[in-house]
Amino acid sequence: MSKFLGKIHYWLFDKIAWFESLEQEIINWGRAKSDLSIAEWEKEAIEKFGGPVGKVALEDVIDTSNIHGWLQDKINRAELRQAFIITKVIDSVNGENYKEDLKNIYKSQGTEAGAKHRGEYALETPDEIFNAINNYILEGMPCDRVNEVLENTRDVFSWFATTCLHTPYWNQVEGNVDNFYALREEWTRAFVEALTDEYAYEVKNENERRVHKIYRK
């Protein structure tokens, strides 16, 4: 490990890699659809926002003189590429039908990730599941601290985001951020279901906030 890098940097880099793998799965799926110009959209996304980091060692590519800025830049680019490609798919002629396919891609990856870690955590309280989820999903930089906890007991853990970090990306590509949340919530639900039989996940709109809850069944 580089003397300039800590565990938190590798942790965040892994989350970026996960997000890029979702992007690649969407692209692979789209290549099989003759009515989608997925290769063209992928090229355009890379031209506009830069390409994925790819499967490389963090210490081989990061700018150690600007670690925070480099990681933030890679998050920005990954969020924009994925928002761009998903928006292109949904805005296509058969886009409404393809929403279910996109949900299934997210669900499949959520199931795979949850099953991978099943039995790895003690999971005595639902906040441990939240922490496991947070090892995957991108919610800005650790210093952003956007999640506010509403309830934290042995049976229920609930939270909401005080700020939506994703809206600016989706606005930039003229997309609808609600599509992002619909997809990510499918991933989260599938992840929890595969991780444990004792808890479930749900999300509701309460007082103009999207409230997430992990609860004991």
Coordinates of N, CA and C in Angstrom, one line a residue:
M1 N 0.8 -1.2 0.0 CA 0.0 0.0 0.0 C 0.9 1.3 0.0
S2 N 0.5 2.2 -0.8 CA 1.3 3.5 -0.9 C 1.2 4.2 0.5
K3 N 2.3 4.8 0.9 CA 2.3 5.6 2.1 C 1.3 6.7 2.1
F4 N 0.9 7.1 0.9 CA -0.1 8.2 0.7 C -1.5 7.8 0.8
L5 N -1.8 6.5 0.7 CA -3.1 5.9 0.6 C -3.5 5.2 1.8
G6 N -4.8 5.4 2.2 CA -5.3 4.7 3.4 C -6.4 3.7 3.0
K7 N -6.9 3.0 4.0 CA -8.0 2.0 3.7 C -9.2 2.7 3.1
I8 N -9.5 3.9 3.5 CA -10.7 4.6 3.1 C -10.6 4.9 1.6
H9 N -9.4 5.1 1.1 CA -9.3 5.4 -0.4 C -9.5 4.2 -1.2
Y10 N -9.0 3.0 -0.7 CA -9.2 1.8 -1.4 C -10.7 1.4 -1.3
W11 N -11.3 1.7 -0.2 CA -12.8 1.4 0.0 C -13.6 2.2 -1.0
L12 N -13.3 3.4 -1.2 CA -14.0 4.3 -2.1 C -13.7 3.9 -3.5
F13 N -12.5 3.5 -3.8 CA -12.1 3.1 -5.2 C -12.9 1.8 -5.5
D14 N -13.1 0.9 -4.6 CA -13.9 -0.3 -4.8 C -15.3 0.0 -5.1
K15 N -15.8 1.0 -4.5 CA -17.2 1.5 -4.8 C -17.3 2.0 -6.2
I16 N -16.3 2.8 -6.6 CA -16.3 3.3 -8.0 C -16.3 2.1 -9.0
A17 N -15.4 1.1 -8.7 CA -15.3 -0.1 -9.5 C -16.6 -0.8 -9.6
W18 N -17.3 -0.9 -8.5 CA -18.7 -1.5 -8.5 C -19.6 -0.8 -9.4
F19 N -19.6 0.5 -9.3 CA -20.5 1.4 -10.1 C -20.2 1.2 -11.6
E20 N -18.9 1.2 -11.9 CA -18.5 1.0 -13.3 C -18.9 -0.4 -13.8
S21 N -18.9 -1.4 -13.0 CA -19.3 -2.7 -13.4 C -20.8 -2.8 -13.8
L22 N -21.6 -2.0 -13.1 CA -23.0 -1.9 -13.4 C -23.1 -1.2 -14.8
E23 N -22.3 -0.2 -15.0 CA -22.3 0.5 -16.3 C -22.0 -0.5 -17.4
Q24 N -21.0 -1.3 -17.2 CA -20.6 -2.3 -18.2 C -21.7 -3.3 -18.5
E25 N -22.4 -3.8 -17.4 CA -23.5 -4.7 -17.6 C -24.6 -4.1 -18.4
I26 N -24.9 -2.9 -18.2 CA -25.9 -2.2 -19.0 C -25.5 -2.2 -20.5
I27 N -24.3 -1.8 -20.7 CA -23.7 -1.7 -22.1 C -23.8 -3.1 -22.7
N28 N -23.3 -4.2 -22.0 CA -23.4 -5.5 -22.6 C -24.8 -5.9 -22.9
W29 N -25.7 -5.6 -22.0 CA -27.1 -6.0 -22.3 C -27.6 -5.2 -23.5
G30 N -27.3 -3.9 -23.6 CA -27.8 -3.1 -24.7 C -27.2 -3.5 -26.1
R31 N -26.1 -4.1 -26.1 CA -25.5 -4.5 -27.4 C -26.3 -5.6 -28.1
A32 N -27.1 -6.3 -27.3 CA -28.0 -7.4 -27.9 C -29.3 -6.8 -28.4
K33 N -29.5 -5.5 -28.2 CA -30.8 -4.9 -28.6 C -30.6 -4.1 -29.9
S34 N -31.2 -4.6 -31.0 CA -30.9 -4.0 -32.3 C -31.5 -2.6 -32.4
D35 N -32.5 -2.3 -31.5 CA -33.1 -1.0 -31.6 C -32.4 0.1 -30.7
L36 N -31.3 -0.3 -30.0 CA -30.6 0.6 -29.2 C -29.2 0.9 -29.8
S37 N -28.9 2.2 -29.8 CA -27.5 2.6 -30.4 C -26.5 2.6 -29.3
I38 N -26.4 1.5 -28.6 CA -25.6 1.5 -27.3 C -24.1 1.8 -27.6
A39 N -23.6 1.3 -28.7 CA -22.2 1.5 -29.0 C -21.9 3.0 -29.2
E40 N -22.8 3.6 -29.9 CA -22.8 5.1 -30.2 C -22.9 5.9 -28.9
W41 N -23.8 5.5 -28.0 CA -24.0 6.2 -26.7 C -22.8 6.0 -25.8
E42 N -22.2 4.8 -25.8 CA -21.0 4.5 -25.0 C -19.9 5.4 -25.4
K43 N -19.7 5.5 -26.8 CA -18.6 6.3 -27.3 C -18.9 7.8 -26.9
E44 N -20.1 8.2 -27.1 CA -20.4 9.6 -26.8 C -20.2 9.9 -25.3
A45 N -20.6 9.0 -24.4 CA -20.4 9.2 -23.0 C -18.9 9.3 -22.6
I46 N -18.1 8.5 -23.2 CA -16.7 8.6 -23.0 C -16.1 9.9 -23.5
E47 N -16.5 10.3 -24.7 CA -16.0 11.6 -25.2 C -16.4 12.7 -24.4
K48 N -17.6 12.7 -23.8 CA -18.1 13.8 -23.0 C -17.5 13.8 -21.6
F49 N -17.4 12.6 -21.0 CA -17.1 12.5 -19.6 C -15.9 11.7 -19.2
G50 N -15.2 11.2 -20.2 CA -14.1 10.4 -19.9 C -14.4 8.9 -19.7
G51 N -13.5 8.0 -19.9 CA -13.7 6.6 -19.8 C -13.6 6.1 -18.4
P52 N -14.1 4.8 -18.2 CA -13.9 4.2 -16.9 C -12.5 4.0 -16.5
V53 N -12.3 3.9 -15.2 CA -10.9 3.7 -14.6 C -10.5 2.3 -15.0
G54 N -11.4 1.3 -15.0 CA -11.1 -0.1 -15.4 C -10.5 -0.9 -14.2
K55 N -10.2 -2.1 -14.5 CA -9.6 -3.0 -13.5 C -8.1 -2.8 -13.4
V56 N -7.8 -1.8 -12.6 CA -6.4 -1.5 -12.3 C -6.2 -1.3 -10.8
A57 N -4.9 -1.4 -10.4 CA -4.6 -1.1 -9.0 C -4.6 0.4 -8.8
L58 N -5.2 0.8 -7.7 CA -5.4 2.2 -7.3 C -4.1 2.9 -7.3
E59 N -3.1 2.3 -6.7 CA -1.8 3.0 -6.5 C -1.1 3.2 -7.9
D60 N -1.5 2.5 -8.9 CA -0.9 2.6 -10.2 C -1.5 3.8 -11.0
V61 N -2.7 4.3 -10.6 CA -3.3 5.3 -11.5 C -3.7 6.6 -10.7
I62 N -3.7 6.6 -9.4 CA -4.2 7.7 -8.7 C -3.1 8.8 -8.6
D63 N -3.6 10.1 -8.6 CA -2.7 11.2 -8.5 C -2.5 11.4 -7.0
T64 N -1.3 11.0 -6.4 CA -1.1 11.0 -5.0 C -0.9 12.4 -4.5
S65 N -0.8 13.4 -5.4 CA -0.6 14.8 -5.0 C -2.0 15.4 -4.8
N66 N -3.1 14.7 -5.3 CA -4.4 15.2 -5.2 C -5.4 14.1 -5.1
I67 N -5.3 13.3 -4.0 CA -6.0 12.1 -3.8 C -7.5 12.3 -3.8
H68 N -7.9 13.3 -3.0 CA -9.4 13.6 -2.8 C -9.9 14.1 -4.2
G69 N -9.2 15.0 -4.8 CA -9.7 15.5 -6.1 C -9.8 14.4 -7.2
W70 N -8.8 13.5 -7.2 CA -8.8 12.4 -8.2 C -10.0 11.5 -8.0
L71 N -10.3 11.1 -6.8 CA -11.4 10.2 -6.5 C -12.7 10.9 -6.8
Q72 N -12.9 12.2 -6.4 CA -14.1 12.9 -6.7 C -14.3 13.0 -8.2
D73 N -13.3 13.2 -8.9 CA -13.4 13.3 -10.4 C -13.9 12.0 -11.0
K74 N -13.4 10.9 -10.5 CA -13.8 9.6 -11.0 C -15.2 9.3 -10.7
I75 N -15.7 9.7 -9.5 CA -17.1 9.6 -9.1 C -18.0 10.4 -10.1
N76 N -17.6 11.6 -10.3 CA -18.3 12.5 -11.2 C -18.5 11.9 -12.6
R77 N -17.4 11.4 -13.1 CA -17.4 10.8 -14.5 C -18.2 9.6 -14.6
A78 N -18.1 8.7 -13.5 CA -18.9 7.5 -13.5 C -20.4 7.7 -13.4
E79 N -20.7 8.7 -12.5 CA -22.2 9.0 -12.4 C -22.7 9.6 -13.7
L80 N -22.0 10.5 -14.3 CA -22.4 11.1 -15.6 C -22.6 10.1 -16.7
R81 N -21.6 9.2 -16.8 CA -21.7 8.2 -17.9 C -22.9 7.3 -17.7
Q82 N -23.1 6.9 -16.5 CA -24.2 6.0 -16.3 C -25.6 6.7 -16.4
A83 N -25.7 7.9 -15.9 CA -26.9 8.7 -16.1 C -27.2 8.9 -17.6
F84 N -26.1 9.2 -18.3 CA -26.3 9.5 -19.8 C -26.8 8.2 -20.5
I85 N -26.2 7.1 -20.3 CA -26.5 5.9 -21.0 C -27.9 5.4 -20.6
I86 N -28.2 5.4 -19.3 CA -29.6 5.0 -18.9 C -30.6 5.9 -19.4
T87 N -30.4 7.2 -19.4 CA -31.4 8.2 -20.0 C -31.6 7.9 -21.5
K88 N -30.5 7.6 -22.2 CA -30.6 7.3 -23.6 C -31.5 6.1 -23.8
V89 N -31.3 5.1 -23.0 CA -32.1 3.8 -23.1 C -33.6 4.1 -22.8
I90 N -33.8 4.8 -21.7 CA -35.2 5.1 -21.3 C -35.9 6.0 -22.3
D91 N -35.2 7.0 -22.9 CA -35.8 7.9 -23.9 C -35.9 7.3 -25.3
S92 N -35.5 6.0 -25.5 CA -35.6 5.4 -26.8 C -37.0 5.0 -27.0
V93 N -37.3 4.5 -28.2 CA -38.7 4.1 -28.6 C -39.3 3.1 -27.7
N94 N -38.5 2.1 -27.3 CA -39.0 1.1 -26.4 C -38.6 1.3 -25.0
G95 N -38.2 2.5 -24.6 CA -37.6 2.7 -23.3 C -38.4 2.3 -22.1
E96 N -39.7 2.6 -22.2 CA -40.6 2.2 -21.1 C -40.5 0.7 -20.8
N97 N -40.5 -0.1 -21.9 CA -40.4 -1.5 -21.7 C -39.0 -1.9 -21.1
Y98 N -38.0 -1.2 -21.5 CA -36.6 -1.5 -21.1 C -36.4 -1.2 -19.6
K99 N -37.2 -0.4 -19.0 CA -37.0 -0.1 -17.6 C -37.0 -1.3 -16.7
E100 N -37.8 -2.3 -17.1 CA -37.8 -3.5 -16.3 C -36.5 -4.3 -16.5
D101 N -36.0 -4.3 -17.7 CA -34.7 -4.9 -18.0 C -33.6 -4.3 -17.2
L102 N -33.6 -3.0 -17.1 CA -32.6 -2.3 -16.3 C -32.7 -2.6 -14.8
K103 N -34.0 -2.7 -14.3 CA -34.2 -3.1 -13.0 C -33.7 -4.5 -12.7
N104 N -33.9 -5.4 -13.7 CA -33.4 -6.7 -13.5 C -31.8 -6.8 -13.4
I105 N -31.2 -5.9 -14.2 CA -29.7 -5.9 -14.1 C -29.3 -5.5 -12.7
Y106 N -29.9 -4.4 -12.2 CA -29.6 -4.0 -10.8 C -29.9 -5.1 -9.8
K107 N -31.1 -5.7 -9.9 CA -31.5 -6.8 -9.0 C -30.5 -7.9 -9.0
S108 N -30.1 -8.3 -10.2 CA -29.2 -9.4 -10.4 C -27.8 -9.1 -9.7
Q109 N -27.3 -7.9 -9.8 CA -26.1 -7.6 -9.2 C -26.2 -7.5 -7.7
G110 N -27.4 -7.0 -7.3 CA -27.6 -6.9 -5.8 C -27.7 -8.2 -5.2
T111 N -28.4 -9.2 -5.9 CA -28.5 -10.5 -5.4 C -27.1 -11.2 -5.3
E112 N -26.3 -11.0 -6.3 CA -24.9 -11.6 -6.4 C -24.1 -11.0 -5.2
A113 N -24.1 -9.7 -5.0 CA -23.3 -9.1 -3.9 C -23.8 -9.6 -2.6
G114 N -25.1 -9.6 -2.3 CA -25.6 -10.0 -1.1 C -25.3 -11.5 -0.8
A115 N -25.4 -12.3 -1.8 CA -25.1 -13.8 -1.6 C -23.6 -14.0 -1.3
K116 N -22.8 -13.1 -1.9 CA -21.4 -13.2 -1.7 C -21.0 -13.0 -0.2
H117 N -21.7 -12.1 0.5 CA -21.4 -11.8 1.9 C -22.3 -12.5 2.9
R118 N -23.2 -13.3 2.4 CA -24.1 -14.0 3.4 C -23.3 -14.8 4.3
G119 N -23.5 -14.6 5.6 CA -22.8 -15.4 6.7 C -21.5 -14.7 7.1
E120 N -21.1 -13.6 6.4 CA -19.9 -12.9 6.7 C -20.0 -12.0 7.8
Y121 N -21.2 -11.4 8.0 CA -21.5 -10.4 9.0 C -22.3 -11.1 10.1
A122 N -22.2 -10.5 11.4 CA -23.0 -11.0 12.5 C -24.4 -10.7 12.3
L123 N -24.7 -9.5 11.8 CA -26.0 -9.0 11.5 C -27.0 -9.1 12.8
E124 N -26.4 -8.7 13.9 CA -27.2 -8.7 15.1 C -28.2 -7.5 15.2
T125 N -27.8 -6.4 14.5 CA -28.7 -5.2 14.4 C -28.7 -4.8 12.9
P126 N -29.8 -4.1 12.6 CA -29.9 -3.7 11.2 C -28.9 -2.6 10.7
D127 N -28.3 -1.9 11.6 CA -27.3 -0.9 11.2 C -26.1 -1.6 10.5
E128 N -25.9 -2.9 10.9 CA -24.8 -3.6 10.3 C -25.1 -3.9 8.8
I129 N -26.4 -4.1 8.5 CA -26.8 -4.2 7.1 C -26.6 -2.9 6.3
F130 N -26.9 -1.8 6.9 CA -26.7 -0.5 6.3 C -25.2 -0.3 6.0
N131 N -24.4 -0.7 6.9 CA -22.9 -0.6 6.7 C -22.5 -1.5 5.5
A132 N -23.1 -2.7 5.4 CA -22.7 -3.6 4.3 C -23.2 -3.0 3.0
I133 N -24.4 -2.4 2.9 CA -24.8 -1.7 1.7 C -23.9 -0.6 1.4
N134 N -23.5 0.2 2.4 CA -22.6 1.3 2.1 C -21.2 1.0 1.6
N135 N -20.9 -0.3 1.7 CA -19.6 -0.8 1.1 C -19.7 -0.8 -0.4
Y136 N -20.9 -0.7 -0.9 CA -21.1 -0.8 -2.4 C -21.6 0.6 -3.0
I137 N -22.7 1.1 -2.5 CA -23.3 2.2 -3.2 C -22.5 3.5 -3.1
L138 N -22.5 4.3 -4.2 CA -21.9 5.5 -4.2 C -22.8 6.6 -3.7
E139 N -22.4 7.3 -2.7 CA -23.1 8.5 -2.1 C -22.1 9.6 -1.9
G140 N -21.4 10.0 -2.9 CA -20.4 11.0 -2.8 C -19.2 10.6 -2.1
M141 N -18.5 11.5 -1.6 CA -17.2 11.3 -0.8 C -17.6 11.1 0.7
P142 N -16.8 10.3 1.4 CA -17.1 10.1 2.8 C -17.4 11.4 3.6
C143 N -16.7 12.5 3.2 CA -16.8 13.8 3.9 C -18.2 14.4 3.6
D144 N -18.9 13.9 2.6 CA -20.2 14.6 2.3 C -21.2 14.3 3.4
R145 N -21.2 13.1 4.0 CA -22.1 12.7 5.1 C -23.5 13.1 4.8
V146 N -24.1 12.6 3.8 CA -25.4 13.1 3.4 C -26.6 12.3 4.1
N147 N -26.2 11.1 4.7 CA -27.3 10.3 5.3 C -27.5 10.7 6.7
E148 N -28.8 10.9 7.1 CA -29.2 11.3 8.4 C -30.0 10.1 9.0
V149 N -29.6 9.6 10.1 CA -30.3 8.5 10.7 C -31.6 8.9 11.4
L150 N -32.7 8.3 11.2 CA -34.0 8.6 11.9 C -34.2 7.7 13.0
E151 N -33.9 6.4 12.9 CA -34.2 5.4 13.9 C -33.1 4.4 13.9
N152 N -32.6 4.0 15.0 CA -31.5 3.0 15.1 C -31.7 2.1 16.3
T153 N -32.4 1.0 16.2 CA -32.7 0.1 17.3 C -32.3 -1.3 16.9
R154 N -32.5 -2.3 17.7 CA -32.2 -3.7 17.4 C -33.1 -4.2 16.2
D155 N -34.2 -3.6 16.0 CA -35.2 -4.1 15.0 C -35.3 -3.2 13.8
V156 N -35.0 -1.9 13.9 CA -35.2 -1.0 12.8 C -34.0 -0.1 12.7
F157 N -33.6 0.1 11.4 CA -32.7 1.2 11.1 C -33.2 2.0 9.9
S158 N -33.5 3.3 10.1 CA -34.0 4.1 9.0 C -33.2 5.3 8.8
W159 N -33.2 5.8 7.6 CA -32.4 7.0 7.3 C -32.9 7.7 6.0
F160 N -32.5 8.9 5.8 CA -32.8 9.6 4.6 C -31.6 10.5 4.2
A161 N -31.5 10.9 2.9 CA -30.4 11.7 2.5 C -30.8 13.2 2.6
T162 N -30.0 13.9 3.3 CA -30.3 15.3 3.5 C -30.1 16.1 2.2
T163 N -29.3 15.6 1.3 CA -29.0 16.3 0.1 C -28.9 15.2 -1.0
C164 N -29.5 15.5 -2.2 CA -29.4 14.6 -3.3 C -28.1 14.9 -4.1
L165 N -27.1 14.1 -4.0 CA -25.9 14.4 -4.7 C -26.0 14.0 -6.2
H166 N -27.1 13.2 -6.5 CA -27.2 12.7 -7.9 C -27.9 13.5 -8.9
T167 N -28.8 14.4 -8.4 CA -29.6 15.2 -9.2 C -28.8 16.1 -10.2
P168 N -27.7 16.7 -9.8 CA -26.9 17.5 -10.7 C -26.4 16.7 -11.9
Y169 N -26.0 15.4 -11.7 CA -25.5 14.6 -12.8 C -26.7 14.3 -13.8
W170 N -27.8 13.9 -13.3 CA -28.9 13.6 -14.1 C -29.5 14.8 -14.8
N171 N -29.5 16.0 -14.2 CA -29.9 17.2 -14.8 C -28.9 17.6 -16.0
Q172 N -27.6 17.3 -15.8 CA -26.7 17.6 -16.8 C -26.9 16.9 -18.1
V173 N -27.4 15.6 -18.0 CA -27.7 14.8 -19.2 C -29.1 14.8 -19.6
E174 N -29.9 15.8 -18.9 CA -31.3 15.9 -19.2 C -32.1 14.6 -18.9
G175 N -31.7 14.0 -17.8 CA -32.4 12.8 -17.4 C -33.3 13.1 -16.2
N176 N -33.9 12.0 -15.7 CA -34.8 12.1 -14.5 C -34.1 11.3 -13.4
V177 N -33.7 11.9 -12.3 CA -33.1 11.3 -11.2 C -33.9 10.2 -10.6
D178 N -35.3 10.3 -10.7 CA -36.1 9.3 -10.2 C -35.8 7.9 -10.7
N179 N -35.4 7.9 -12.0 CA -35.0 6.6 -12.6 C -33.8 6.0 -11.9
F180 N -32.8 6.8 -11.5 CA -31.7 6.4 -10.7 C -32.1 5.7 -9.4
Y181 N -33.0 6.4 -8.7 CA -33.4 5.9 -7.4 C -34.2 4.6 -7.5
A182 N -35.1 4.5 -8.6 CA -35.9 3.3 -8.8 C -34.9 2.1 -9.0
L183 N -33.8 2.4 -9.8 CA -32.9 1.3 -10.0 C -32.1 0.9 -8.8
R184 N -31.6 1.9 -8.1 CA -30.7 1.6 -7.0 C -31.5 0.9 -5.8
E185 N -32.8 1.3 -5.7 CA -33.6 0.7 -4.7 C -33.9 -0.8 -5.0
E186 N -33.9 -1.1 -6.3 CA -34.1 -2.5 -6.6 C -32.8 -3.3 -6.2
W187 N -31.6 -2.7 -6.5 CA -30.4 -3.3 -6.1 C -30.3 -3.5 -4.6
T188 N -30.7 -2.5 -3.8 CA -30.6 -2.6 -2.3 C -31.6 -3.6 -1.8
R189 N -32.8 -3.7 -2.3 CA -33.7 -4.7 -1.8 C -33.2 -6.1 -2.1
A190 N -32.7 -6.3 -3.3 CA -32.2 -7.6 -3.7 C -30.9 -8.0 -2.8
F191 N -30.1 -7.0 -2.6 CA -28.9 -7.2 -1.7 C -29.3 -7.7 -0.3
V192 N -30.3 -7.0 0.3 CA -30.7 -7.4 1.6 C -31.4 -8.7 1.6
E193 N -32.2 -9.0 0.7 CA -32.9 -10.3 0.6 C -31.9 -11.5 0.5
A194 N -30.8 -11.2 -0.3 CA -29.8 -12.3 -0.5 C -28.8 -12.4 0.7
L195 N -28.7 -11.3 1.4 CA -27.7 -11.2 2.6 C -28.3 -11.9 3.8
T196 N -29.6 -11.8 4.0 CA -30.2 -12.3 5.3 C -31.7 -12.6 5.1
D197 N -32.1 -13.6 5.9 CA -33.6 -13.9 5.9 C -34.3 -13.2 7.0
E198 N -33.5 -12.6 7.9 CA -34.1 -12.0 9.1 C -34.6 -10.6 8.9
Y199 N -34.1 -9.9 7.9 CA -34.4 -8.5 7.7 C -34.9 -8.2 6.3
A200 N -35.7 -7.1 6.2 CA -36.2 -6.7 4.9 C -35.9 -5.2 4.7
Y201 N -36.0 -4.7 3.5 CA -35.7 -3.3 3.1 C -36.9 -2.7 2.5
E202 N -37.3 -1.5 2.8 CA -38.3 -0.8 2.1 C -38.0 0.7 2.0
V203 N -38.6 1.4 1.1 CA -38.4 2.8 1.0 C -39.8 3.5 0.7
K204 N -40.0 4.6 1.4 CA -41.3 5.3 1.3 C -41.0 6.8 1.2
N205 N -41.9 7.5 0.6 CA -41.8 9.0 0.5 C -42.6 9.5 1.7
E206 N -41.9 10.2 2.6 CA -42.5 10.7 3.8 C -42.1 12.2 4.0
N207 N -43.1 13.1 4.0 CA -42.8 14.5 4.2 C -41.8 15.0 3.2
E208 N -42.0 14.6 1.9 CA -41.1 15.0 0.8 C -39.7 14.5 0.9
R209 N -39.5 13.4 1.7 CA -38.2 12.8 1.8 C -38.4 11.3 1.5
R210 N -37.3 10.8 0.9 CA -37.3 9.3 0.6 C -36.6 8.6 1.8
V211 N -37.5 8.0 2.6 CA -37.0 7.4 3.8 C -36.8 5.9 3.6
H212 N -35.6 5.4 3.9 CA -35.2 4.0 3.7 C -35.3 3.3 5.1
K213 N -35.7 2.1 5.1 CA -35.8 1.4 6.3 C -35.4 -0.1 6.2
I214 N -34.5 -0.5 7.1 CA -34.2 -2.0 7.2 C -34.8 -2.4 8.5
Y215 N -35.6 -3.5 8.4 CA -36.3 -3.9 9.6 C -36.4 -5.4 9.8
R216 N -36.5 -5.8 11.1 CA -36.6 -7.2 11.3 C -38.0 -7.7 10.9
K217 N -38.0 -8.8 10.2 CA -39.3 -9.4 9.8 C -40.1 -9.9 10.9

